[in-house]
PDB file of C-alpha atoms in Angstrom:
ATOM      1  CA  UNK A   1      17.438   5.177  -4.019  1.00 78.00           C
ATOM      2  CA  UNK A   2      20.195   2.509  -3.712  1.00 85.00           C
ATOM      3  CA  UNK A   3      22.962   1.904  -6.346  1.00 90.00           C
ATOM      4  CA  UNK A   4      24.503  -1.653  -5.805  1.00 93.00           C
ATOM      5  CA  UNK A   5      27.574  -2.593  -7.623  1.00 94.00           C
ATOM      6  CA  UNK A   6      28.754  -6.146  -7.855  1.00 95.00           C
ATOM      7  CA  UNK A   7      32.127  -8.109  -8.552  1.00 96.00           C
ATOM      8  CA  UNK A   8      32.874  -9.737 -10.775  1.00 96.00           C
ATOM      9  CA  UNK A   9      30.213  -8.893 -13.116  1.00 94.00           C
ATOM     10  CA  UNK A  10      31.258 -12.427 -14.744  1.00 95.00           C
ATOM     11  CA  UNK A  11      33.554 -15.457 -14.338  1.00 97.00           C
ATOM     12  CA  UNK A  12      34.061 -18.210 -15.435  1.00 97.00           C
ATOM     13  CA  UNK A  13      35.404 -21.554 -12.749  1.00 97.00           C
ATOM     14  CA  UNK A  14      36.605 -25.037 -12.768  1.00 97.00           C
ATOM     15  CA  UNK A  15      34.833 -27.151 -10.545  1.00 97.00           C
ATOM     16  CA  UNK A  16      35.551 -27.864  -7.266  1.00 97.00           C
ATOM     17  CA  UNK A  17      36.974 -24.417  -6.382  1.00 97.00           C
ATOM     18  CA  UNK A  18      35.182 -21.204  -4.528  1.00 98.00           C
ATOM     19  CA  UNK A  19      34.180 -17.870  -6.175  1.00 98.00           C
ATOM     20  CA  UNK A  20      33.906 -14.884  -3.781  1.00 98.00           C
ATOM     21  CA  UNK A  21      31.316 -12.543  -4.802  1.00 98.00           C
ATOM     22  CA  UNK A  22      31.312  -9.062  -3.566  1.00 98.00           C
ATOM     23  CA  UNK A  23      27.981  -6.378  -3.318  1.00 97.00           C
ATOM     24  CA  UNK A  24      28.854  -2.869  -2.352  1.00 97.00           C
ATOM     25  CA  UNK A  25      25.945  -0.329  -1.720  1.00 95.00           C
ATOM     26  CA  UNK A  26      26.003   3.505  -2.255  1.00 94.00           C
ATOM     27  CA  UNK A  27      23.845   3.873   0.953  1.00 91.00           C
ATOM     28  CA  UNK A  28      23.773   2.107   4.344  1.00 90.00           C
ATOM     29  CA  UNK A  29      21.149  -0.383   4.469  1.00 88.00           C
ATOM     30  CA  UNK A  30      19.960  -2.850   7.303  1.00 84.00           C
ATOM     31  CA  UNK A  31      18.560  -5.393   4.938  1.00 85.00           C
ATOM     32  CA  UNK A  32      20.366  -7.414   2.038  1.00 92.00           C
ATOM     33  CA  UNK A  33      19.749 -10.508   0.157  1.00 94.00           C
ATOM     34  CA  UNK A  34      21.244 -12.624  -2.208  1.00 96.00           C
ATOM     35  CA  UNK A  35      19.258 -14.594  -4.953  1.00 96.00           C
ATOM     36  CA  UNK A  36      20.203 -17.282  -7.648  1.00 96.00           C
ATOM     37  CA  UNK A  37      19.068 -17.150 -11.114  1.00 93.00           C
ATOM     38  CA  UNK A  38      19.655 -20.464 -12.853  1.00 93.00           C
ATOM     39  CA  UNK A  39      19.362 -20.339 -16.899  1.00 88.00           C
ATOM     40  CA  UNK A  40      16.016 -19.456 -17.879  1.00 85.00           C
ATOM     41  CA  UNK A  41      14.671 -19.554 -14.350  1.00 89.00           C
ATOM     42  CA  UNK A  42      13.100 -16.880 -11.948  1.00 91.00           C
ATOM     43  CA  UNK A  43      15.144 -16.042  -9.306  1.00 92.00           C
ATOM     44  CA  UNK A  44      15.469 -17.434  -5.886  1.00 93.00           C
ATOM     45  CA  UNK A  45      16.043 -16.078  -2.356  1.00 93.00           C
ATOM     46  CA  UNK A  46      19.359 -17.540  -1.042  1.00 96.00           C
ATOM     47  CA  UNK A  47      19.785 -15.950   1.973  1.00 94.00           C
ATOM     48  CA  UNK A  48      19.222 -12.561   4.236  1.00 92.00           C
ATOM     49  CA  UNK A  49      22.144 -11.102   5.256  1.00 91.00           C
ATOM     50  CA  UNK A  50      21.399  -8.344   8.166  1.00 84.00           C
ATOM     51  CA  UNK A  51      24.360  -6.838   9.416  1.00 82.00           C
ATOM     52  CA  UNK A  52      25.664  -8.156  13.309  1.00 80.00           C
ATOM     53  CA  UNK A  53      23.699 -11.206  12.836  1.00 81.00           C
ATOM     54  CA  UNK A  54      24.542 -14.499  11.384  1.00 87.00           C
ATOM     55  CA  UNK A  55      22.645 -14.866   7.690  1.00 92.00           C
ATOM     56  CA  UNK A  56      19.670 -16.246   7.476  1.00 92.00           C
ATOM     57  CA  UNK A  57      19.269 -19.071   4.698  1.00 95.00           C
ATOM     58  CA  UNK A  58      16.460 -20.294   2.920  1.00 92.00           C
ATOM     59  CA  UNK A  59      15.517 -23.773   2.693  1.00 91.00           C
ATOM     60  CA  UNK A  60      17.673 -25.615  -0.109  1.00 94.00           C
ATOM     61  CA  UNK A  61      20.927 -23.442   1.179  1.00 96.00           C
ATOM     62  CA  UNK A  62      23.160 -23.795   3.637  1.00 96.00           C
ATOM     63  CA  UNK A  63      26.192 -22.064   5.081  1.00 96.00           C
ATOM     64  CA  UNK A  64      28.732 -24.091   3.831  1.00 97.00           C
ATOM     65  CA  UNK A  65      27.913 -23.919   0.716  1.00 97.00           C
ATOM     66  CA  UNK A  66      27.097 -20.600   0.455  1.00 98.00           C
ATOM     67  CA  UNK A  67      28.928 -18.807   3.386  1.00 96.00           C
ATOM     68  CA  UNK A  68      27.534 -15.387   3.526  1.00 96.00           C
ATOM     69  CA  UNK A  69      29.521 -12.483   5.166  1.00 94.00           C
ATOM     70  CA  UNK A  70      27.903  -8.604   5.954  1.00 93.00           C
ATOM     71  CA  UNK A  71      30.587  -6.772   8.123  1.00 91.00           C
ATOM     72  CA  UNK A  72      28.934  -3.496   7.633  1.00 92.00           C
ATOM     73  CA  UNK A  73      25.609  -1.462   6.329  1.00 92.00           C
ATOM     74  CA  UNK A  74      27.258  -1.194   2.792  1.00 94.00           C
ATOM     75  CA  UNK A  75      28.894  -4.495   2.212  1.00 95.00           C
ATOM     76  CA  UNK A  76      28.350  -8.074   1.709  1.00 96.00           C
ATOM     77  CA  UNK A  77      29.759 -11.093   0.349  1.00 96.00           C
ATOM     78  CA  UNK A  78      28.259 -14.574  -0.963  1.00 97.00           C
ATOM     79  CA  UNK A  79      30.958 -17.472  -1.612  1.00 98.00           C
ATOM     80  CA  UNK A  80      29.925 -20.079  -4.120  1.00 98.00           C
ATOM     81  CA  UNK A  81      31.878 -23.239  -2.344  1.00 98.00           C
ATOM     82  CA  UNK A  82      33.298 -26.556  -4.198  1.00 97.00           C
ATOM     83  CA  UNK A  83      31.014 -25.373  -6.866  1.00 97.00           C
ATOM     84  CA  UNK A  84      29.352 -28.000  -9.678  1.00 97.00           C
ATOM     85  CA  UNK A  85      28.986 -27.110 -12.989  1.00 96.00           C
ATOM     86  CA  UNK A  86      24.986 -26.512 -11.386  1.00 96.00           C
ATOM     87  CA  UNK A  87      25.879 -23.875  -9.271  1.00 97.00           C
ATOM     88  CA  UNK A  88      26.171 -22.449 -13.123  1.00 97.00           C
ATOM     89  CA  UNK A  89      23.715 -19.139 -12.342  1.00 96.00           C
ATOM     90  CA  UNK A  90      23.312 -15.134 -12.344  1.00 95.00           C
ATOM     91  CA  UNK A  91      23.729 -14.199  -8.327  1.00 97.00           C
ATOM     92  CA  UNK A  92      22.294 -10.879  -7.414  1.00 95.00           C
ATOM     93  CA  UNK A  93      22.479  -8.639  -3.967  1.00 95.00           C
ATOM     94  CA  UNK A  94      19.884  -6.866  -3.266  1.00 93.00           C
ATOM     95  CA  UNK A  95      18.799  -4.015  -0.732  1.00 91.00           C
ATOM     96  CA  UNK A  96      15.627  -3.452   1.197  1.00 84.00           C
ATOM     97  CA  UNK A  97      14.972   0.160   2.102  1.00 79.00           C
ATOM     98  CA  UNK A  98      11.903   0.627   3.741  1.00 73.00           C
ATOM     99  CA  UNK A  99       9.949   2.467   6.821  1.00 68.00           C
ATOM    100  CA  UNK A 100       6.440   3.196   6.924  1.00 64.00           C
ATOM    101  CA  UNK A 101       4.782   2.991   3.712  1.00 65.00           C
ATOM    102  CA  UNK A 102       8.064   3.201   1.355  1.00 70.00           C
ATOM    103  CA  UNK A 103       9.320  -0.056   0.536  1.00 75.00           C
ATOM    104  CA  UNK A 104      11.894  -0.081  -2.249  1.00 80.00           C
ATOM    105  CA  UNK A 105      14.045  -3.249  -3.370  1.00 85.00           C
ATOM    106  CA  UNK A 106      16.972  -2.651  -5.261  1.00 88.00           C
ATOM    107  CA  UNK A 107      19.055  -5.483  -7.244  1.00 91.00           C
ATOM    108  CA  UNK A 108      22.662  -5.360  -8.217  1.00 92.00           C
ATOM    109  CA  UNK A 109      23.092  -6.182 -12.369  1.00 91.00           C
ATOM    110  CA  UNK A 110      24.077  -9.638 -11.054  1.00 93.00           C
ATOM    111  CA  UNK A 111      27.328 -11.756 -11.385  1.00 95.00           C
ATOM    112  CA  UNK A 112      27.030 -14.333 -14.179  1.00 95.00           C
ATOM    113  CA  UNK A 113      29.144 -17.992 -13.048  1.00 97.00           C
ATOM    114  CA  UNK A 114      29.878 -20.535 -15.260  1.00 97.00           C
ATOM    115  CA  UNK A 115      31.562 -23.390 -13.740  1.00 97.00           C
ATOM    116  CA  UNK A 116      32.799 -25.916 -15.946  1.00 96.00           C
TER     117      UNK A 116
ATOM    118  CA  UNK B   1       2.268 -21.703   1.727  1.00 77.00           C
ATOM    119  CA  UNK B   2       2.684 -17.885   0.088  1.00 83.00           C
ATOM    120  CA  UNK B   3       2.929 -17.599  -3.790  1.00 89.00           C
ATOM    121  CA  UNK B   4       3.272 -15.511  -6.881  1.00 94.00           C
ATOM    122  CA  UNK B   5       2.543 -17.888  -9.656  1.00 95.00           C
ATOM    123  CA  UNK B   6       2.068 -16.011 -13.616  1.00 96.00           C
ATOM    124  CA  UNK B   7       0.158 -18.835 -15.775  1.00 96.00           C
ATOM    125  CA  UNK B   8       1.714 -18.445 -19.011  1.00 95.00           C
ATOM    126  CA  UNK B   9       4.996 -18.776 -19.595  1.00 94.00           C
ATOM    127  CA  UNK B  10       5.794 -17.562 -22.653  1.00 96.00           C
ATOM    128  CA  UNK B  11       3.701 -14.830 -24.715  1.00 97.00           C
ATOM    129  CA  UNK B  12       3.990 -13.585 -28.482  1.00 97.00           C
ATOM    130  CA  UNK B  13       2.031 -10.222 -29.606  1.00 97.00           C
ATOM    131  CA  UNK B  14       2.474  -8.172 -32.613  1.00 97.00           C
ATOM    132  CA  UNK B  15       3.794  -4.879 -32.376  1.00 97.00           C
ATOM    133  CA  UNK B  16       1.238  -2.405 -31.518  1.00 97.00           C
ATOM    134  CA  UNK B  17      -1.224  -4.846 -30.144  1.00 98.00           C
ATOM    135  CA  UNK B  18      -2.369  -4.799 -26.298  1.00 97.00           C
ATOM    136  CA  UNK B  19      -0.534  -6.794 -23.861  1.00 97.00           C
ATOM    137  CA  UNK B  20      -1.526  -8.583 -20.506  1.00 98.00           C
ATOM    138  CA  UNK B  21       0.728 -10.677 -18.559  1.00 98.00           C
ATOM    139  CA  UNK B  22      -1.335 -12.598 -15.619  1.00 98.00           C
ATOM    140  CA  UNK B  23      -0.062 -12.728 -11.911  1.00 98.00           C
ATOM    141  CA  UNK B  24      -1.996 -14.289  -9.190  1.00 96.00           C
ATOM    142  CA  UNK B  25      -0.962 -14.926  -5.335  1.00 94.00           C
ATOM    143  CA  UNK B  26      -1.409 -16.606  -2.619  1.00 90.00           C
ATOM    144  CA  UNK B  27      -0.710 -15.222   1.042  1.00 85.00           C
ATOM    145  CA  UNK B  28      -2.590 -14.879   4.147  1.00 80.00           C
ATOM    146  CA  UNK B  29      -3.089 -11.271   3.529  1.00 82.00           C
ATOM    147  CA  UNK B  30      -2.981  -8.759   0.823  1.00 81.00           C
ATOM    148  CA  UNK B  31       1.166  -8.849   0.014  1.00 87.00           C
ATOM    149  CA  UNK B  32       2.907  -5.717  -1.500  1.00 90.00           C
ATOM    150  CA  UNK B  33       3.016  -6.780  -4.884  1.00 93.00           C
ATOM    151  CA  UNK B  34       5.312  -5.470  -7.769  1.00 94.00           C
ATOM    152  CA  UNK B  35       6.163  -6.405 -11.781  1.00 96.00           C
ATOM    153  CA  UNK B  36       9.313  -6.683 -12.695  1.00 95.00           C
ATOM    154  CA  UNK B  37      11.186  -6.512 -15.830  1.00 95.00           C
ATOM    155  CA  UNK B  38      14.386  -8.348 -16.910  1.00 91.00           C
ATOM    156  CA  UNK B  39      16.184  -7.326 -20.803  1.00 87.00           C
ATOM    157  CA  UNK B  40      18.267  -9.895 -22.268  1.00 79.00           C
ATOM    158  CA  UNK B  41      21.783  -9.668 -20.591  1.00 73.00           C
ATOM    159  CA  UNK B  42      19.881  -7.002 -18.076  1.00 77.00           C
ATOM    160  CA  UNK B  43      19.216  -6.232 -14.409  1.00 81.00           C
ATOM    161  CA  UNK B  44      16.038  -6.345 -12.752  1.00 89.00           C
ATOM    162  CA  UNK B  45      14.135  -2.725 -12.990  1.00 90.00           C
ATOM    163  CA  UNK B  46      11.297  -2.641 -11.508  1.00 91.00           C
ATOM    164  CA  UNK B  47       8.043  -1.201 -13.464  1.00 95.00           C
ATOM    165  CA  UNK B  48       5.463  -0.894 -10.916  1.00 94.00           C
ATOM    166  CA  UNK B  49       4.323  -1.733  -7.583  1.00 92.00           C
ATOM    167  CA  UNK B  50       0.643  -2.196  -5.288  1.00 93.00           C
ATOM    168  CA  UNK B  51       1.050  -1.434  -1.598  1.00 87.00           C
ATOM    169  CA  UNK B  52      -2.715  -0.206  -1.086  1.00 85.00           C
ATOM    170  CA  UNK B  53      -5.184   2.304  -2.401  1.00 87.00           C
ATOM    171  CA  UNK B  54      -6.314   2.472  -5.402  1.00 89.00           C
ATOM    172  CA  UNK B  55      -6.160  -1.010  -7.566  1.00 92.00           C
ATOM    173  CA  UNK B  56      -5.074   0.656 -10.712  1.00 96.00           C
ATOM    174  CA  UNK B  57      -1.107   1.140 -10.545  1.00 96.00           C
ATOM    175  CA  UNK B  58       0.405   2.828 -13.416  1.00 97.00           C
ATOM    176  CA  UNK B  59       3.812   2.174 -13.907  1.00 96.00           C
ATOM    177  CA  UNK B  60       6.996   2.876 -16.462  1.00 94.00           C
ATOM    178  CA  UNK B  61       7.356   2.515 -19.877  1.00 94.00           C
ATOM    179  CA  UNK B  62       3.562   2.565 -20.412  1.00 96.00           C
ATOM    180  CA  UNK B  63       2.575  -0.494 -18.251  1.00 98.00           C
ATOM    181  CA  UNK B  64      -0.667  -0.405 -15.899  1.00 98.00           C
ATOM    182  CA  UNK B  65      -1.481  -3.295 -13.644  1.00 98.00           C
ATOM    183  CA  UNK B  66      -4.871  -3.848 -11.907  1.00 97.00           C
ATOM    184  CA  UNK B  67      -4.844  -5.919  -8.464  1.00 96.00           C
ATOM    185  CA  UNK B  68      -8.112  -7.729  -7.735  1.00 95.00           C
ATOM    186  CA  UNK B  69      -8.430  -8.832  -4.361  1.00 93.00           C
ATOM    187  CA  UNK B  70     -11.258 -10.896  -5.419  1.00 93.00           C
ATOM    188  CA  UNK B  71      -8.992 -12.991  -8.113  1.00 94.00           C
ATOM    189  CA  UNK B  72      -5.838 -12.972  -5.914  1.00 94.00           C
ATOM    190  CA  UNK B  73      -4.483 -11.229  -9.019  1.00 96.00           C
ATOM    191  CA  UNK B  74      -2.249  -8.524 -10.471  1.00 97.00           C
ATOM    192  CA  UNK B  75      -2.679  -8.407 -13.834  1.00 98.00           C
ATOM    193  CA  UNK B  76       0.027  -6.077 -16.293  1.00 98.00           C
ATOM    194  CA  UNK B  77      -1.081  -4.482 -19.219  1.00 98.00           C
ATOM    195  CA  UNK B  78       0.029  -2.083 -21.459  1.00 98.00           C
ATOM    196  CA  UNK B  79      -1.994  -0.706 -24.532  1.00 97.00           C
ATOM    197  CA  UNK B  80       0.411  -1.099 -27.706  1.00 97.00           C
ATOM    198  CA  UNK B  81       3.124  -2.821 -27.218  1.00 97.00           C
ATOM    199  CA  UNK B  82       6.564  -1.432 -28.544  1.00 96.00           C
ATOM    200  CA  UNK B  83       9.713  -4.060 -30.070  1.00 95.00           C
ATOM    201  CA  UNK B  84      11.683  -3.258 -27.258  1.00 94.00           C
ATOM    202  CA  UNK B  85       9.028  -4.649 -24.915  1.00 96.00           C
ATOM    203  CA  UNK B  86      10.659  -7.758 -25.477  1.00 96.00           C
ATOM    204  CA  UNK B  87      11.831  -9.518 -21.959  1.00 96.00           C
ATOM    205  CA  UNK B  88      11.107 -11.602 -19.495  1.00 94.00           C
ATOM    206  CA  UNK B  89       8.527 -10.404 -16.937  1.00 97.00           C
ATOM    207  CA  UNK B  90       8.051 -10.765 -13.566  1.00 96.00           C
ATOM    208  CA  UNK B  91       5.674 -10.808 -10.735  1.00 97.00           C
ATOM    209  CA  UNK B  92       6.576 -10.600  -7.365  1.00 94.00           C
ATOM    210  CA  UNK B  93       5.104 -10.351  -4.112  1.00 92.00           C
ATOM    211  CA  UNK B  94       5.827  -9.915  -0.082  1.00 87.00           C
ATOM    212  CA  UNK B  95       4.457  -8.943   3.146  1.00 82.00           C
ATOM    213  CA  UNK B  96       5.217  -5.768   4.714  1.00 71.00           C
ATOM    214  CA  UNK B  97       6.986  -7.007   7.826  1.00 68.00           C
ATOM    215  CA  UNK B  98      10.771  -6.028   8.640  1.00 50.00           C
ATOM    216  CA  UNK B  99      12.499  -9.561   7.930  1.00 53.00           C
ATOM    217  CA  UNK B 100      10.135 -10.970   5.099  1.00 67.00           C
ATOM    218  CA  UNK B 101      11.177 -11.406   1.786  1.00 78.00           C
ATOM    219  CA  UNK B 102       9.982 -10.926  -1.947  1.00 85.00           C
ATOM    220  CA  UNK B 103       8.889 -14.017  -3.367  1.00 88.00           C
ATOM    221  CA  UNK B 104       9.455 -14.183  -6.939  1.00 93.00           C
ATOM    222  CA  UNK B 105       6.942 -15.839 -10.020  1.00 95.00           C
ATOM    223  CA  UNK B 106       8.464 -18.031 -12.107  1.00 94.00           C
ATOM    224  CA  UNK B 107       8.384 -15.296 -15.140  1.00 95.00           C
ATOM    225  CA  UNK B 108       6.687 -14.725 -18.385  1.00 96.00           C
ATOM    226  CA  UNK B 109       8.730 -14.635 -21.672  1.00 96.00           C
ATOM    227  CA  UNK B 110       7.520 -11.875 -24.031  1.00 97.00           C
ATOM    228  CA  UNK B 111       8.003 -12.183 -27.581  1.00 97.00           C
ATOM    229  CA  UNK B 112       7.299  -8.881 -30.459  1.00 97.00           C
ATOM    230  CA  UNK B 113       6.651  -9.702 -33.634  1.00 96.00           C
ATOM    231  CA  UNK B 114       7.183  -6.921 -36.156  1.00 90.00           C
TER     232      UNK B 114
END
């Protein structure tokens, strides 16, 4: 199993500035991802970060907005940039361990922005 | 275009009663599929998952779900539900390839009533 740790677990921003958000893993992993969880909303894929390649956004995101960086197997980061009172969501990490038939997906407990 | 869709979005039992929450997708293939549970203020745990095999999964906490490749569904159950059954519930679904991802449904609210 995977234990992912995230920081800051909350925070609270003024619009128009950045918020760094930081995902450390327990275990090296190839795969991570970061997803958005806007109030009362499922959560959506941002982005997969794979370590010594460039991130991998989904449609709806871009780079700079949400500049992703994964210098190693147990770290990533996700900056929220010139945020809006709508970037206003939970943002989880998450790690994909698999090989042959084990596939496992852990989440982070999430960091909760409130941009005002 | 792949899916995970769950039909109702909000659900009230009683205490004690049976629960089912409804999942269907929509891929190309048969997707790993998993349920998902989220407590107010909580992380994601996950309760159960279907990779292959047999189509009854049982799971934490009590839960079973049943995939039907017939319905393109994954139905969760559980028996008698319990207070603290209370969340939001989801289903979730990918295909086993290296750089694919886990597409989320939109959730299900659950609601106990003493």
């Amino acid at each position: 199993s995977a234990v992912i740790s995230q920081k800051p677990s909350r925070d609270i921003c003024q619009r128009g500035t950045s918020l760094t958000i930081q995902c450390q893993v327990d275990s090296q992993v190839t795969m991570m991802f970061w997803y958005r969880q806007q109030p009362g909303q499922s959560l959506t894929l941002i982005a997969t970060a794979n370590q010594g390649s460039e991130a991998t956004y989904e449609s709806g995101f871009v780079i700079d907005k949400f500049p992703i960086s994964r210098p190693n197997l147990t770290f990533s980061t996700l900056t929220v940039s010139n945020m809006s009172p709508e970037d206003s969501s939970i943002y989880l990490c998450s790690v994909l361990d698999s090989g042959g038939l084990h596939y496992e997906q852990y989440f982070g407990p999430g960091t909760r922005l409130t941009v005002t | 275009a792949q899916s995970v869709t769950q039909p109702d979005i909000h659900i009230t039992v009683s205490e004690g009663a049976s629960l089912e929450l409804r999942c269907n997708y929509s891929y190309g293939a048969t997707p790993y599929l998993f349920w998902y549970v989220q407590s107010p203020g909580q992380g994601l745990q996950l309760l159960l998952k279907y990779f292959s095999g047999d189509t009854l999964v049982q799971g934490i906490k009590g839960f079973e779900a049943e995939f039907k490749r017939s319905q393109s569904s994954f139905n969760l159950r559980k028996p008698s539900v319990h207070w603290s059954d209370a969340a939001e519930y989801f289903c979730a679904g990918t295909m086993k390839t290296s750089y694919d991802k886990v597409i989320f449904g939109p959730g299900t609210s659950l609601s106990v009533i003493p």
